[in-house]
Short mmCIF file of C-alpha atoms in Angstrom, two decimals:
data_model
loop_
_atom_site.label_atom_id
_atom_site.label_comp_id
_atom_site.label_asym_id
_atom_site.label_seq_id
_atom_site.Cartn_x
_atom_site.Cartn_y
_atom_site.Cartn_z
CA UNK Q 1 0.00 0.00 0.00
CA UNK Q 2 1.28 3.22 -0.94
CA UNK Q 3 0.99 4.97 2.87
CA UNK Q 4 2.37 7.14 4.78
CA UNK Q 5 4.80 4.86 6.41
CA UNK Q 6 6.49 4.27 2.99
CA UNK Q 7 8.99 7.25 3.81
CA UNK Q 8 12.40 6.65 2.21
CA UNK Q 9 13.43 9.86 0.31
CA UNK Q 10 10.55 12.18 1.39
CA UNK Q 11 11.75 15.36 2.00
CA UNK Q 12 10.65 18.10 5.35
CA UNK Q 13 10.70 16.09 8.38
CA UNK Q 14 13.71 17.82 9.36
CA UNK Q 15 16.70 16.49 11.42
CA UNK Q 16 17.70 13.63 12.60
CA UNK Q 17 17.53 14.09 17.26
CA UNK Q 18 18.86 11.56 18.85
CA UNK Q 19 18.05 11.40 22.72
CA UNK Q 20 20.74 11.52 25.32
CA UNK Q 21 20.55 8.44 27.51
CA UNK Q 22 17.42 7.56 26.19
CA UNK Q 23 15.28 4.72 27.89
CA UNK Q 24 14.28 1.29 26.17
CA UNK Q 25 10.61 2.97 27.15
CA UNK Q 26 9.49 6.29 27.75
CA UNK Q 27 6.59 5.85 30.30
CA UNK Q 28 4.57 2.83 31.93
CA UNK Q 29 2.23 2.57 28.76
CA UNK Q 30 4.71 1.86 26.73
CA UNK Q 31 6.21 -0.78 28.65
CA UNK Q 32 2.23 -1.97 28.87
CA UNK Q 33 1.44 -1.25 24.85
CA UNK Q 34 4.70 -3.21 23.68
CA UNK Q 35 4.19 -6.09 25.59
CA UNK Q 36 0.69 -6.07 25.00
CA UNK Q 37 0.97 -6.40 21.42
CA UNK Q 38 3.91 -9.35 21.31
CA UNK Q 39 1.63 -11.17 23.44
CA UNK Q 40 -1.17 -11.30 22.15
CA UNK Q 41 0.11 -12.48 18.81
CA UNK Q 42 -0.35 -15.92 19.29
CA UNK Q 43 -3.78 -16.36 21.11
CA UNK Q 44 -4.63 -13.46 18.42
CA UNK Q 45 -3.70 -16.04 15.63
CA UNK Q 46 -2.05 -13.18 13.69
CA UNK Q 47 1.28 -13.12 11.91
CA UNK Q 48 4.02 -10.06 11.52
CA UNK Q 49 2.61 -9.10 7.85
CA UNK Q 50 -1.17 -8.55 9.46
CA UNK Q 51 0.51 -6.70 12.33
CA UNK Q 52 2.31 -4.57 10.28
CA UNK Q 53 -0.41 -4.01 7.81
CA UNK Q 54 -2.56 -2.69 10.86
CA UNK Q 55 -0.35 -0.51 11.55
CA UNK Q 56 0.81 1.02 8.35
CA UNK Q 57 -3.12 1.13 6.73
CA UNK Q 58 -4.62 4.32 8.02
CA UNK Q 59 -5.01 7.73 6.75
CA UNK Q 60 -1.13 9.59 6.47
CA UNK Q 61 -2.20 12.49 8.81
CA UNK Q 62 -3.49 9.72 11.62
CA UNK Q 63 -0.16 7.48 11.22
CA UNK Q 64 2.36 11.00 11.10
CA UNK Q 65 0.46 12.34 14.20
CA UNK Q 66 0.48 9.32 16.34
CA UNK Q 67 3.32 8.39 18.61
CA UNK Q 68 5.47 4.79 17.30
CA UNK Q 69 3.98 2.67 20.54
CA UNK Q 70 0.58 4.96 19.52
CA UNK Q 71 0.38 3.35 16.48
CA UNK Q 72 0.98 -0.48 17.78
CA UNK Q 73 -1.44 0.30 19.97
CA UNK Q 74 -3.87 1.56 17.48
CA UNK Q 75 -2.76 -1.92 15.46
CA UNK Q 76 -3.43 -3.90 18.49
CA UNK Q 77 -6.84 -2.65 18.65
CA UNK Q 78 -7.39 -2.99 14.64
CA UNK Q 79 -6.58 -6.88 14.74
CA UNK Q 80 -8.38 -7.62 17.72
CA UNK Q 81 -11.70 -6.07 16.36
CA UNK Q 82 -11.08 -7.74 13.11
CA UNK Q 83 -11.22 -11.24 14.77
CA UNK Q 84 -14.15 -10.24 17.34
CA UNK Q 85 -11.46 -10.86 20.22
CA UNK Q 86 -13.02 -7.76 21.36
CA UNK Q 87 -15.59 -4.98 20.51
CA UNK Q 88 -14.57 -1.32 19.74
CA UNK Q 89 -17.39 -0.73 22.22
CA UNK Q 90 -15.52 -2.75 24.66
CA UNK Q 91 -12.23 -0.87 23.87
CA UNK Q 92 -14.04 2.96 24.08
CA UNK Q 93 -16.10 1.70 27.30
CA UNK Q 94 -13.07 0.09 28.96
CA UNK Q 95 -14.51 -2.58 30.04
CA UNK Q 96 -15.53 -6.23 29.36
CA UNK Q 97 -18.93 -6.05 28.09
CA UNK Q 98 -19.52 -8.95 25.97
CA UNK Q 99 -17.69 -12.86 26.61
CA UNK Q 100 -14.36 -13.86 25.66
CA UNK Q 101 -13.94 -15.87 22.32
CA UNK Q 102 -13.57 -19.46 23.37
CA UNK Q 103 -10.48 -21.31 22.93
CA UNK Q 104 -8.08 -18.72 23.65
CA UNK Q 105 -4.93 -19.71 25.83
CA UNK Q 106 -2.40 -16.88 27.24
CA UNK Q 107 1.25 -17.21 26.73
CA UNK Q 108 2.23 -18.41 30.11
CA UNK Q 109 4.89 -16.95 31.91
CA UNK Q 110 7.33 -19.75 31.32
CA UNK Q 111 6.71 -19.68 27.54
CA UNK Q 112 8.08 -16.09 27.09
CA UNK Q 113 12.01 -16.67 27.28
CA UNK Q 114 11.91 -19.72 25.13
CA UNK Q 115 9.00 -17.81 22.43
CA UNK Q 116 11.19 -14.97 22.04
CA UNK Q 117 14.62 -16.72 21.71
CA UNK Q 118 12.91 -18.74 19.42
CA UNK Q 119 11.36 -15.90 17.05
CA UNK Q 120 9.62 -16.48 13.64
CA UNK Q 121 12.52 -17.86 11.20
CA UNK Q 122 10.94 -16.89 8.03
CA UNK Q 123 12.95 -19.30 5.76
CA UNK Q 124 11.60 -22.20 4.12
CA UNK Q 125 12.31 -25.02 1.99
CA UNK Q 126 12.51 -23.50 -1.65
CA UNK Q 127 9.93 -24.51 -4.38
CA UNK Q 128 11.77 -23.81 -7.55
CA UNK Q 129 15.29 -22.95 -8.43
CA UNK Q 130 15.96 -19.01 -8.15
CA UNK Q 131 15.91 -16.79 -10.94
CA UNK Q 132 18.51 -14.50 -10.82
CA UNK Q 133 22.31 -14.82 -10.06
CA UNK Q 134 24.81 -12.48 -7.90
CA UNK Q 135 26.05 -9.65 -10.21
CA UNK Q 136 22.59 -9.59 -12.58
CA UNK Q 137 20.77 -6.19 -13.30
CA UNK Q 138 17.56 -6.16 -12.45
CA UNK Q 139 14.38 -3.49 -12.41
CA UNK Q 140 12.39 -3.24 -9.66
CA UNK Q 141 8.58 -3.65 -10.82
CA UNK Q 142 6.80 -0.27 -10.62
CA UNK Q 143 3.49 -1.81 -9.21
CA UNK Q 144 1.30 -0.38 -6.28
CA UNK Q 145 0.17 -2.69 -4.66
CA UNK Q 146 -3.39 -1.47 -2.86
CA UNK Q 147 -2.73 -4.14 0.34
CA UNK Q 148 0.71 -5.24 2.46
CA UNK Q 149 3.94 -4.67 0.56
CA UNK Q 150 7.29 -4.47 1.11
CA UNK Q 151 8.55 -3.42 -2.06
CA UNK Q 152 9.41 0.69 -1.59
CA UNK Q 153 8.43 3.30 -3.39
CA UNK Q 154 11.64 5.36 -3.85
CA UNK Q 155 12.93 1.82 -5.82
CA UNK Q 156 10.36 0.83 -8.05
CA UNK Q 157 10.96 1.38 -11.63
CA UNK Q 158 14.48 1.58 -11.16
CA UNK Q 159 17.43 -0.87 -11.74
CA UNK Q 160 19.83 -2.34 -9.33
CA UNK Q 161 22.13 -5.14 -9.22
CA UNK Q 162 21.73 -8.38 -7.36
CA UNK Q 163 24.25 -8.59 -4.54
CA UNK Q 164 23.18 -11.18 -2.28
CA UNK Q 165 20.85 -14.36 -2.64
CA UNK Q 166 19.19 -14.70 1.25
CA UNK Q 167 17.00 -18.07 0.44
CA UNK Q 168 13.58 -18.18 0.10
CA UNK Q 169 11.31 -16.63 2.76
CA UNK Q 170 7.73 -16.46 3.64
CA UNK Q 171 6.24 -13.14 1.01
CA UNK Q 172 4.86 -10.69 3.19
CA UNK Q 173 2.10 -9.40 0.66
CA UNK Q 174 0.20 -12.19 0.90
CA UNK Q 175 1.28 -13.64 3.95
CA UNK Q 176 -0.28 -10.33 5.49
CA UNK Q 177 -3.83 -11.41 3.35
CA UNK Q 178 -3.63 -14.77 5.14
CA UNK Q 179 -3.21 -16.40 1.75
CA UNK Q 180 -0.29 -18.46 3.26
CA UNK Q 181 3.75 -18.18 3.33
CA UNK Q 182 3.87 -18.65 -0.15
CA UNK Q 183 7.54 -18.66 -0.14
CA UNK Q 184 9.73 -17.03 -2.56
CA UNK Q 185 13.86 -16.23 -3.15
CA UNK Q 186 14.67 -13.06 -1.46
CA UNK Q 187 17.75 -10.87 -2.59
CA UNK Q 188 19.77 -7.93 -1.50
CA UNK Q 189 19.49 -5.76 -4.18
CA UNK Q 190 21.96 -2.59 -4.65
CA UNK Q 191 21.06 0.43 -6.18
CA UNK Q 192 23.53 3.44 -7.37
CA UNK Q 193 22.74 7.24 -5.52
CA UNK Q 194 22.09 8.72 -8.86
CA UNK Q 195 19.98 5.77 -10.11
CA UNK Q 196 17.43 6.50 -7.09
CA UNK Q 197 17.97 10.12 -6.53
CA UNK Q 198 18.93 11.87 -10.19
CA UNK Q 199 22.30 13.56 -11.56
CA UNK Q 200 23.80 15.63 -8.60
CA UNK Q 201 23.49 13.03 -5.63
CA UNK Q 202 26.68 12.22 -3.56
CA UNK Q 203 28.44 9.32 -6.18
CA UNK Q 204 29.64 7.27 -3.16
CA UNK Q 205 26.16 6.62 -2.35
CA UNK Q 206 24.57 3.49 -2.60
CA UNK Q 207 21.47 1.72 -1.27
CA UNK Q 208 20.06 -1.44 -0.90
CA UNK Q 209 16.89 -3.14 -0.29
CA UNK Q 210 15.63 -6.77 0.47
CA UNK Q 211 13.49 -8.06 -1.82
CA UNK Q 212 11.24 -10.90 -3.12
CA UNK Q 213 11.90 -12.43 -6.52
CA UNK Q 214 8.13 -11.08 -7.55
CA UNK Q 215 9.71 -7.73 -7.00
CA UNK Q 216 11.37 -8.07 -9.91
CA UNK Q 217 11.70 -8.13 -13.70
CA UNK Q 218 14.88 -8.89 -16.40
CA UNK Q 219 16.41 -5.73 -16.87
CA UNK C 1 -9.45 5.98 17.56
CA UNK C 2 -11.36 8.20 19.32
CA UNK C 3 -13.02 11.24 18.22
CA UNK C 4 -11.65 13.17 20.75
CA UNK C 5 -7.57 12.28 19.51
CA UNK C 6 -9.15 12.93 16.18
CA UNK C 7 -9.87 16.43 16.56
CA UNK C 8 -7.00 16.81 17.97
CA UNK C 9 -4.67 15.37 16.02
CA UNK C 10 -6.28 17.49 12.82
CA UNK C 11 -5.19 20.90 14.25
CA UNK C 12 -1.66 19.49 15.30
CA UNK C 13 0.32 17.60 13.10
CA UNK C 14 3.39 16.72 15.03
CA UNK C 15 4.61 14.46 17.63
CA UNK C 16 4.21 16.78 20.50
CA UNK C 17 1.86 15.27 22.45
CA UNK C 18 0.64 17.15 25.71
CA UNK C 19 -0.20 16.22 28.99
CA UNK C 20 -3.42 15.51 28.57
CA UNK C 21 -3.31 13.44 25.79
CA UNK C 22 -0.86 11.11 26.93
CA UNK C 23 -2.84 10.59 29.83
CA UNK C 24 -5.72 9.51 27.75
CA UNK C 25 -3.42 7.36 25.88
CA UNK C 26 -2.20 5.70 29.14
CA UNK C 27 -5.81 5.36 30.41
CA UNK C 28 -6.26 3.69 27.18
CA UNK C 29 -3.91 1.10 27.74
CA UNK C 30 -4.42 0.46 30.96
CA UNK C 31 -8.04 -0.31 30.44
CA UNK C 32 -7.34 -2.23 27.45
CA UNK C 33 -5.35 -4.70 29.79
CA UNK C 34 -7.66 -5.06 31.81
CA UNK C 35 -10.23 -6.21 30.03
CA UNK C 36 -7.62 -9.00 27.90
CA UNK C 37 -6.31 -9.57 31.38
CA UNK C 38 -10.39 -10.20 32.39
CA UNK C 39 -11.12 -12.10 28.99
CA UNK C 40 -8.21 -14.52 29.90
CA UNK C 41 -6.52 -13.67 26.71
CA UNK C 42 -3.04 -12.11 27.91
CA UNK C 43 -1.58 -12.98 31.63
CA UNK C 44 -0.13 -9.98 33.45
CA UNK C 45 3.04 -11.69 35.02
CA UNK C 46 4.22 -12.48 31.01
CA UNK C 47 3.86 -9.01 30.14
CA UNK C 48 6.02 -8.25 33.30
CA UNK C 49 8.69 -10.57 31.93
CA UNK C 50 8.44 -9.34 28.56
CA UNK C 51 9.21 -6.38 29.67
CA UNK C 52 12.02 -7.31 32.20
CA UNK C 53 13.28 -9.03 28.94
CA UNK C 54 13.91 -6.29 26.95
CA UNK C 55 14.56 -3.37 29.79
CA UNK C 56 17.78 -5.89 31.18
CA UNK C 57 18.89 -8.49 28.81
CA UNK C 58 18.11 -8.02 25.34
CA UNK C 59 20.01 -4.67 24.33
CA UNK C 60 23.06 -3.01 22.83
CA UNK C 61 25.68 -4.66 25.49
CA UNK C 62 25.06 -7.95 23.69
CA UNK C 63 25.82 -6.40 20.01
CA UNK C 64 28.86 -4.85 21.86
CA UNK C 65 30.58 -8.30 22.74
CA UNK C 66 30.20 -9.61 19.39
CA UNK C 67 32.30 -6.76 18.23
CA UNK C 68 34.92 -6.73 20.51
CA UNK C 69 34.89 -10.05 20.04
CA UNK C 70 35.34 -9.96 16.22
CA UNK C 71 37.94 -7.07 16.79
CA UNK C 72 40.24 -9.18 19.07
CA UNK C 73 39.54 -13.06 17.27
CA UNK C 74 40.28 -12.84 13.39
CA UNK C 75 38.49 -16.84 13.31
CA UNK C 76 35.71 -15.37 14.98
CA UNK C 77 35.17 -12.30 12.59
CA UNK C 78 35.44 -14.36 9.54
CA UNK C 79 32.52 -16.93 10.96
CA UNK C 80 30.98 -13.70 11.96
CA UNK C 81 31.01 -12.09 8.05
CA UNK C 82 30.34 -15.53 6.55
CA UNK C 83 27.13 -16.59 9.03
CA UNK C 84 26.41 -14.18 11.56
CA UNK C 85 23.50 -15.74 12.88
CA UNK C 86 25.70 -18.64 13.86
CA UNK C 87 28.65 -16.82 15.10
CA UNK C 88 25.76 -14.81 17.05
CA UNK C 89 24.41 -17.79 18.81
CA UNK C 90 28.03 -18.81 19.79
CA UNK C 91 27.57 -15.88 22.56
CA UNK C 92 24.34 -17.41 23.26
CA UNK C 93 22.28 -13.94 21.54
CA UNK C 94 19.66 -15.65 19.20
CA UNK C 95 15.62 -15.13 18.35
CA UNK C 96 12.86 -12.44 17.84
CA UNK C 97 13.99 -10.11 15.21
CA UNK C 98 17.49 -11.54 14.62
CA UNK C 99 16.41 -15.05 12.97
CA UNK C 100 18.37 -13.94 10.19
CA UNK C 101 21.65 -11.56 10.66
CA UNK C 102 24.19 -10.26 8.43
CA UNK C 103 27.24 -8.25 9.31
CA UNK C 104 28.72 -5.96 7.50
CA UNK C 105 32.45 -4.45 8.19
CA UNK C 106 33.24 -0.74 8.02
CA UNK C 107 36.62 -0.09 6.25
CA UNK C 108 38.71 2.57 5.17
CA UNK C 109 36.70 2.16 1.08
CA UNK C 110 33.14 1.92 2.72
CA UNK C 111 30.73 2.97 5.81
CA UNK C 112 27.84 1.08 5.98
CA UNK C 113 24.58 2.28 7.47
CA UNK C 114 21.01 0.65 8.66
CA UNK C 115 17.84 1.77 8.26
CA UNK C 116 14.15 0.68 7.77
CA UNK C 117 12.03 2.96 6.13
CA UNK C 118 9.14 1.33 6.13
CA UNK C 119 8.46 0.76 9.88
CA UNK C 120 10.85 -0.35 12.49
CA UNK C 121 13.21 -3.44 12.00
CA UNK C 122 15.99 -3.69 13.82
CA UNK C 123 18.05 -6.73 15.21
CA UNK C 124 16.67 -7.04 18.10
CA UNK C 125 18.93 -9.55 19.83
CA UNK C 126 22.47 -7.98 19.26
CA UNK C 127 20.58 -4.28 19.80
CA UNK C 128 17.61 -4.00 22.15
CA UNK C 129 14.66 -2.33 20.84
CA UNK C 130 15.42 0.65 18.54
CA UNK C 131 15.47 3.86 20.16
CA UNK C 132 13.12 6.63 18.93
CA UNK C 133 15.18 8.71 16.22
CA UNK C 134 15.29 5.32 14.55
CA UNK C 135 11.71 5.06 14.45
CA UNK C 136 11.50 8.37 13.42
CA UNK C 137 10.07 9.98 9.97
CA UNK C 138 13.44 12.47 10.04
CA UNK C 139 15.92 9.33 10.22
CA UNK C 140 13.65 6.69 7.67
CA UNK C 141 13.14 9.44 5.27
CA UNK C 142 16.60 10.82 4.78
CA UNK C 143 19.23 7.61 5.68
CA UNK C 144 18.32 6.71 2.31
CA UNK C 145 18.88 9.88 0.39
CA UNK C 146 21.12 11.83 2.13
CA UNK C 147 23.37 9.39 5.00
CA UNK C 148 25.99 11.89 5.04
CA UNK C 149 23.66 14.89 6.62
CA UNK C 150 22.07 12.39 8.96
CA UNK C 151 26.06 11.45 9.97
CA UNK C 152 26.08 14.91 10.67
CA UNK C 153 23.04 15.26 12.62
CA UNK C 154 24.95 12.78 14.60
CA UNK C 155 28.18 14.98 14.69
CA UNK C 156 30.02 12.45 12.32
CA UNK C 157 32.16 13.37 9.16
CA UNK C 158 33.36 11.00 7.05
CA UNK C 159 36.23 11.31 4.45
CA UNK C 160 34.54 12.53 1.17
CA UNK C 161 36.07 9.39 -0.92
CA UNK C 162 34.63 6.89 1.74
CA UNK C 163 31.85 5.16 0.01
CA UNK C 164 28.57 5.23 1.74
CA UNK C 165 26.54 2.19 1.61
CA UNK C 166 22.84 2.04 3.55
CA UNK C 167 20.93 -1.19 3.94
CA UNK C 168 17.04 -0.76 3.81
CA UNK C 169 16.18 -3.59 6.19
CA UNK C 170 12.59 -4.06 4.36
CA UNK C 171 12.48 -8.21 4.46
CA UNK C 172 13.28 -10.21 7.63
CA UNK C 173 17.45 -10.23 7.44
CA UNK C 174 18.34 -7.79 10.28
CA UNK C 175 22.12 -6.04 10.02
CA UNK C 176 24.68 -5.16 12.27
CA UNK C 177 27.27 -3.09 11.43
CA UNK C 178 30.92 -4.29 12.71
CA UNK C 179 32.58 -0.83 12.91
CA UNK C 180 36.27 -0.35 12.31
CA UNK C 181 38.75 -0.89 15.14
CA UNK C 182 40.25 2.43 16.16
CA UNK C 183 43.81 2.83 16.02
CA UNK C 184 45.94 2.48 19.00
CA UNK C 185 44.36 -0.48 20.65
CA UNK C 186 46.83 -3.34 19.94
CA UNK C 187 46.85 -5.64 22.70
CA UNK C 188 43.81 -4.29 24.32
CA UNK C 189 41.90 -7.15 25.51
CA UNK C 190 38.10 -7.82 24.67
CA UNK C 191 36.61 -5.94 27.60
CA UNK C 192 38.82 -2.97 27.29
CA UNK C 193 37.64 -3.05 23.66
CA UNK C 194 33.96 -3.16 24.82
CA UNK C 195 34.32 0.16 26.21
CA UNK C 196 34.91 1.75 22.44
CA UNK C 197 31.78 0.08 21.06
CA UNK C 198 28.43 1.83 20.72
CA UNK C 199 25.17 1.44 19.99
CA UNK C 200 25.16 4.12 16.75
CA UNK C 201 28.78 2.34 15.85
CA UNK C 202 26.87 -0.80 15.34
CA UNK C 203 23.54 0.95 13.42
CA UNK C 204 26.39 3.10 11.21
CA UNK C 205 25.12 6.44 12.56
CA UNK C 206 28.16 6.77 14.70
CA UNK C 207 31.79 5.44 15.08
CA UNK C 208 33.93 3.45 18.05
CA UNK C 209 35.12 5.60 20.54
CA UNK C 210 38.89 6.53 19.89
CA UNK C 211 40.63 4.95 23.26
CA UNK C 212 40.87 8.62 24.47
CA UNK C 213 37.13 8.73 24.39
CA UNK C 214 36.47 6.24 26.52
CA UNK C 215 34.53 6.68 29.58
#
């Protein structure tokens, strides 16, 4: 989806601040929010593509004027209500007001350490041999996709060369649908400054992005 | 979601957010779980050790002794560049956002740089949770365009011939950046290394700490 959280190259947002001694969280809610959201992931029955999808798909003034840990909270909500885990009323009322879906089981306390040194490997097994070799040119498709992507704006349409071959791994666009992992081979793939950004940019400058073999078309 | 932060949020379009509204948003989130807590969906004491989790043991320290270790074990640098996901899980750092890790090496030629400009990603294992300039529209937008004014946002100038390469972590490999070892540290052993690695060093917004420098 072409969104607001697609931001690579837009220009006005100003300089970069970090924060002196800055704290993993700034407040108790976002201590609360964060967890919240990575646990309820798997009694939610969600994967990473939906939860980024509810995140990124709203309106560009409501994602640029939320907080980060306001927006995952705003997801949180999104995929709950989606699944009837809970009602908006429920959410606006703050409190329980209708009965929980059946079937759900919490991640128990001694399931945390072991779920999150575990993760979500995304590689799997591939299905067919890959298309494209280290060193190839290729274009980046210019296609706009209306759901989950993860294919950039600032690349599509241009051409880059194929720099590292990572496997094949479970593609995001639909994976986000809930069409399945549909797995495909996922490449670094470099771009030159002045192939992204026009004649003028800084010639030492170059970029690269990660992406699925669909991304892509011979150059 | 609510009306209210709509109206709002239409006559102010920043990230300032007052008192008051931050309030709301903590109410909001406090209620909220409560009523998973209530539902039986989410138990309170795993949120508490999420939390723990990532406030004491997940965080930049880790990422900091696989660089001094890679600075002071040339074996261990090379199984670092060739799998870093292994040579990560030899110092027992492994899992949620890090299933997949590549390092890349700073050198005189080429500074390397991570960003994600599409939301967040980050490897969470070596690094912690990202802080909020990384998260931020300012950093994702520009990192890509123009690395050499965020570098000196960050007070950082690099040699005008030194190549600049940024990695747009928009799939599910994560990078770490192995900075270069500053000069005048032969013989230094791995923890007096430690001292000269930082956080930015390892995202490519900073460098190591010349021995001088360190604290």
């Amino acid at each position: 989806m072409d969104g607001a959280h697609d931001m690579g190259g837009v220009k006005g947002f100003g300089p970069v601040v970090p924060e002196a001694n800055e704290p993993v969280f700034h407040g108790e809610w976002e201590r609360r929010a964060f967890a919240l959201t990575v646990a309820m992931a798997r009694p939610g029955g969600w994967n990473i593509d939906m939860s980024r999808f509810a995140r990124e798909n709203r309106p560009p003034d409501d994602y640029l004027s939320k907080s980060y840990f306001q927006i995952w909270l705003a997801g949180l909500e999104t995929l709950m209500i989606e699944r009837g885990l809970v009602t908006r009323e429920e959410i606006e009322a703050g409190q329980v007001l209708a009965p929980p879906k059946p079937g759900i089981k919490p991640v128990a306390p001694d399931e945390v350490t072991p779920a999150i040194r575990r993760g979500g490997p995304t590689e799997r097994p591939a299905p067919a041999p890959a298309l494209f070799k280290d060193g190839e040119i290729v274009r980046m498709k210019d296609i706009h996709p209306t759901t989950h992507t993860r294919l950039p704006l600032y690349v599509r349409g241009h051409l880059g060369t194929i720099e590292m071959n990572h496997g094949c791994h479970v593609f995001p666009d639909l994976n986000a649908l809930g069409q399945g992992e549909n797995p495909q081979w996922l490449y670094t793939v470099r771009f030159d400054g002045p192939e992204l950004w026009g004649a003028g940019t800084d010639p030492t400058l170059s970029v690269s992005v990660d992406a699925w073999e669909s991304y892509l078309e011979r150059a | 979601m609510s009306g209210h932060d709509h109206d709002h949020h239409d006559h102010h379009h920043h990230h300032d957010h007052d008192h008051s509204e931050l309030s709301e948003t903590e109410l909001r989130v406090r209620a909220l779980e409560s009523i998973l807590t209530e539902k039986g969906y989410v138990d309170p004491s795993s949120l508490d050790l999420l939390i723990e989790l990532y406030e004491k043991k997940i965080g930049p320290r880790n990422g900091i002794r696989v660089v001094a270790k890679a600075w002071s074990d040339p074996a261990y640098r090379a199984r670092l560049l060739k799998d870093a996901t292994a040579a990560i899980a030899e110092l027992d750092y492994s899992g949620r956002q890090g299933e997949h890790m590549v390092v890349v090496e700073n050198t005189p030629d080429q500074h390397n740089m991570v960003v994600c400009t599409l939301c967040s990603c980050y490897p969470h294992p070596v690094l912690g949770l990202p802080p909020v300039w990384y998260k931020s529209a300012p950093y994702r937008s520009r990192a890509v365009a123009d690395p050499r004014g965020v570098l000196r946002d960050f007070g950082v100038a690099l040699p005008e011939a030194t190549k600049i390469r940024v990695w747009d972590s928009t799939a599910e490999i994560r990078y770490l950046v192995l900075p270069m070892r500053p000069e005048g540290t032969d013989g230094w052993s791995e923890e007096q290394l430690a001292e000269l690695v930082t956080r930015d060093s390892m995202i490519g917004t900073g460098l190591a700490k010349q021995p001088g420098e360190a604290s």
